[in-house]
Amino acid sequence: MARYEIMGGARLEGSVTISGAKNAAVAILPAALLVNGVCRIENVPDISDVRILLSILEGLGANVQKPEENVVVIDATAIHSTVPEAALVKKMRASYYLMGSLLGRFGHCHVALPGGCNFATRPIDQHIKGFKALGANVEETEEYVALQPGEEGLQGNRVCLDMASVGATANIMMAGVLLEGQTIIENAAKEPHIVDLANFLNTMGAQVSGAGTDTVKIRGVQQLQGGTYTIIPDQIEAGTYMAAAAVTGGNVLVKNVIPKHMDCITSKLEEMGAEVIIYDDAIRIKGNGRLQAATVKTRPYPGFPTDMQAQICVCMTLAEGVSRLTESVYETRFFGYCTELESMGAKIEISGKTAEVTGREKLKGTTVVARDLRAGAALVMAGLCAEGTTRVENIHFIERGYENLIEKFTALGATIRRIDD
Ligand code: EPU
């Protein structure tokens, strides 16, 4: 099993270029199945979740080419199967998007239940509710979901989500773009990757409006044609490097970001004492001495993202004073990393949805285990700050979502290497 070995103590300095957004890419690549033509998708991050998805698409009969770094060309005109390979589907969470895209294009599919980061119970009842509202018959077992047109066929309809689920919003959008009539998603998720998916679909000829607001409207069209699309930068990867710069007292220019997407993270780091300079498509972060304690509550976009919970927690473990961190999207997310941070000397008391973090002057290196993607990134950050050597195990979780992490941190002056046993 591979692991990262990090020698702590470096202040991060220099610049880092942010890759394409994982959570946009993992929706847009399956959405290419809806297109009757060739899609050229640029700024695709080279991460393991993307590689798995591309293998799944090839298995279904799509022609997938990678003409240049971070560019993927998909031609899904000759798809011959609506049953994605279960073993691959189970390797990642976002494979649930194959349900919406295959239902949307072919009217039926048989998709294994997804795997991926299991930091919480992650039901898909809202996705299913949406497919049913569009007229699908749903057979759901512990192993798979099979979708067929119901007696009255598939058609656009109104769906009101019980919670603003990212996955359900994107899945229903994909299922609706080629249906007759209008699909309206109420209480839709507003994350940047929802807007990016809508922009991709519209570039290919769909009629999606309202993405980024509570109500998304999809007027069905007969066919999507090919085109070229560039994926947005990754909000969470950017936030991770920003937090790492701040907590190491560094000075880092984070390039290729959409500053608006970073507002909540930027203002929290400023509140904790970091200096932030915002440019058109870059943000400079300077850590001015020890960070100060803060109160953070995770919320759906435009709130502070749950996917930054673990990274801001690392900042809190070294901040002056007592911080409060409340999780409102996935209650059990603390358990993926807090014990590991405690083994490095952090002081964290969890009570229900809230962690009370008492800042320490230092953390010490030890061997820790990544239990999910963001927890793993946070442990890397902790290792960068700790005295001595930190070994992070289970790094396959981290490599699902961070492109060239070793190269990017090394270029910023960190001492970090990947060790394959
Ligand atoms: N929920 C339900 N039923 C559903 C769907 C969601 O109860 O049918 C609940 C979830 O349990 C959770 C809340 O609703 O409490 C929000 O879940 P959501 O559906 O928005 O999450 P997701 O689509 O499964 C995406 C990201 C996650 C990110 C969340 C929240 C992708 C592929 N994943 O997951 O990203 O944490 O939104 O923003 O887009 C990550 O990148 O590390 C990651 C886990």
PDB file of C-alpha atoms and ligand atoms in Angstrom, residues 22-24 26 93-94 96-97 117 119 121-128 163-168 189 191 193 236 300 306-307 328-330 333 372-374, ligand 1:
ATOM      1  CA  LYS A  22     -13.484  17.118  -9.523  1.00  0.00           C
ATOM      2  CA  ASN A  23     -17.163  17.401  -8.683  1.00  0.00           C
ATOM      3  CA  ALA A  24     -17.907  19.169 -11.958  1.00  0.00           C
ATOM      4  CA  VAL A  26     -17.536  13.628 -12.444  1.00  0.00           C
ATOM      5  CA  ARG A  93     -19.601   7.826  -5.374  1.00  0.00           C
ATOM      6  CA  ALA A  94     -20.325   9.933  -8.432  1.00  0.00           C
ATOM      7  CA  TYR A  96     -24.663   7.542  -9.530  1.00  0.00           C
ATOM      8  CA  TYR A  97     -24.669  10.125 -12.341  1.00  0.00           C
ATOM      9  CA  CYS A 117     -16.103   7.947   0.455  1.00  0.00           C
ATOM     10  CA  PHE A 119     -17.858   9.227   5.875  1.00  0.00           C
ATOM     11  CA  THR A 121     -24.776   7.416   5.372  1.00  0.00           C
ATOM     12  CA  ARG A 122     -25.285   8.791   1.893  1.00  0.00           C
ATOM     13  CA  PRO A 123     -28.764   7.831   0.679  1.00  0.00           C
ATOM     14  CA  ILE A 124     -29.952   8.470  -2.887  1.00  0.00           C
ATOM     15  CA  ASP A 125     -33.678   8.592  -2.143  1.00  0.00           C
ATOM     16  CA  GLN A 126     -33.953  12.117  -3.619  1.00  0.00           C
ATOM     17  CA  HIS A 127     -32.403  10.958  -6.906  1.00  0.00           C
ATOM     18  CA  ILE A 128     -34.949   8.117  -7.001  1.00  0.00           C
ATOM     19  CA  MET A 163     -32.992  18.881   0.780  1.00  0.00           C
ATOM     20  CA  ALA A 164     -30.810  20.743  -1.710  1.00  0.00           C
ATOM     21  CA  SER A 165     -28.898  17.647  -2.813  1.00  0.00           C
ATOM     22  CA  VAL A 166     -26.060  18.217  -5.277  1.00  0.00           C
ATOM     23  CA  GLY A 167     -26.245  14.684  -6.666  1.00  0.00           C
ATOM     24  CA  ALA A 168     -30.030  14.634  -7.037  1.00  0.00           C
ATOM     25  CA  ALA A 189     -28.519  22.677  -5.003  1.00  0.00           C
ATOM     26  CA  GLU A 191     -23.017  24.652  -5.908  1.00  0.00           C
ATOM     27  CA  HIS A 193     -20.498  22.446 -10.165  1.00  0.00           C
ATOM     28  CA  ILE A 236     -12.080  22.732  -2.714  1.00  0.00           C
ATOM     29  CA  PRO A 300     -24.557  24.186   1.229  1.00  0.00           C
ATOM     30  CA  THR A 306     -18.539  20.670   4.176  1.00  0.00           C
ATOM     31  CA  ASP A 307     -15.694  19.535   1.898  1.00  0.00           C
ATOM     32  CA  SER A 328     -24.655  20.673   9.099  1.00  0.00           C
ATOM     33  CA  VAL A 329     -24.472  18.500   5.965  1.00  0.00           C
ATOM     34  CA  TYR A 330     -22.929  15.189   7.130  1.00  0.00           C
ATOM     35  CA  ARG A 333     -17.836  13.570   9.031  1.00  0.00           C
ATOM     36  CA  ASP A 372     -11.831   9.737   2.998  1.00  0.00           C
ATOM     37  CA  LEU A 373     -10.646  12.245   0.435  1.00  0.00           C
ATOM     38  CA  ARG A 374     -10.898  15.518   2.367  1.00  0.00           C
TER      39      ARG A 374
HETATM   40  N1  EPU B   1     -29.167  13.320   0.945  1.00  0.00           N
HETATM   41  C1  EPU B   1     -30.230  12.496   1.213  1.00  0.00           C
HETATM   42  N2  EPU B   1     -30.818  11.841   0.161  1.00  0.00           N
HETATM   43  C2  EPU B   1     -30.389  11.981  -1.109  1.00  0.00           C
HETATM   44  C3  EPU B   1     -29.291  12.816  -1.375  1.00  0.00           C
HETATM   45  C4  EPU B   1     -28.696  13.483  -0.323  1.00  0.00           C
HETATM   46  O1  EPU B   1     -30.646  12.343   2.363  1.00  0.00           O
HETATM   47  O2  EPU B   1     -30.977  11.363  -2.010  1.00  0.00           O
HETATM   48  C5  EPU B   1     -28.521  14.058   2.046  1.00  0.00           C
HETATM   49  C6  EPU B   1     -27.092  13.605   2.285  1.00  0.00           C
HETATM   50  O3  EPU B   1     -27.047  12.504   3.159  1.00  0.00           O
HETATM   51  C7  EPU B   1     -26.461  14.854   2.864  1.00  0.00           C
HETATM   52  C8  EPU B   1     -27.188  15.973   2.130  1.00  0.00           C
HETATM   53  O4  EPU B   1     -28.398  15.411   1.653  1.00  0.00           O
HETATM   54  O5  EPU B   1     -26.736  14.949   4.219  1.00  0.00           O
HETATM   55  C9  EPU B   1     -26.441  16.584   0.954  1.00  0.00           C
HETATM   56  O6  EPU B   1     -25.968  15.538   0.095  1.00  0.00           O
HETATM   57  P1  EPU B   1     -25.680  15.784  -1.461  1.00  0.00           P
HETATM   58  O7  EPU B   1     -26.611  14.930  -2.242  1.00  0.00           O
HETATM   59  O8  EPU B   1     -25.679  17.237  -1.724  1.00  0.00           O
HETATM   60  O9  EPU B   1     -24.210  15.203  -1.609  1.00  0.00           O
HETATM   61  P2  EPU B   1     -23.628  14.318  -2.772  1.00  0.00           P
HETATM   62  O10 EPU B   1     -24.207  14.724  -4.065  1.00  0.00           O
HETATM   63  O11 EPU B   1     -23.647  12.883  -2.417  1.00  0.00           O
HETATM   64  C10 EPU B   1     -21.727  16.040  -3.295  1.00  0.00           C
HETATM   65  C11 EPU B   1     -20.238  15.983  -3.433  1.00  0.00           C
HETATM   66  C12 EPU B   1     -19.598  15.788  -2.075  1.00  0.00           C
HETATM   67  C13 EPU B   1     -20.037  16.909  -1.145  1.00  0.00           C
HETATM   68  C14 EPU B   1     -21.565  17.024  -1.110  1.00  0.00           C
HETATM   69  C15 EPU B   1     -22.059  18.233  -0.323  1.00  0.00           C
HETATM   70  C16 EPU B   1     -19.987  15.047  -5.619  1.00  0.00           C
HETATM   71  C17 EPU B   1     -19.600  13.884  -6.442  1.00  0.00           C
HETATM   72  N3  EPU B   1     -19.895  14.894  -4.297  1.00  0.00           N
HETATM   73  O12 EPU B   1     -22.110  14.795  -2.738  1.00  0.00           O
HETATM   74  O13 EPU B   1     -18.200  15.882  -2.301  1.00  0.00           O
HETATM   75  O14 EPU B   1     -19.563  16.664   0.162  1.00  0.00           O
HETATM   76  O15 EPU B   1     -22.076  17.122  -2.451  1.00  0.00           O
HETATM   77  O16 EPU B   1     -21.567  19.405  -0.882  1.00  0.00           O
HETATM   78  O17 EPU B   1     -20.335  16.098  -6.128  1.00  0.00           O
HETATM   79  C18 EPU B   1     -15.938  15.456  -1.894  1.00  0.00           C
HETATM   80  O18 EPU B   1     -15.691  16.065  -2.934  1.00  0.00           O
HETATM   81  O19 EPU B   1     -15.060  15.114  -1.071  1.00  0.00           O
HETATM   82  C19 EPU B   1     -17.323  15.130  -1.582  1.00  0.00           C
HETATM   83  C20 EPU B   1     -17.654  14.217  -0.689  1.00  0.00           C
END
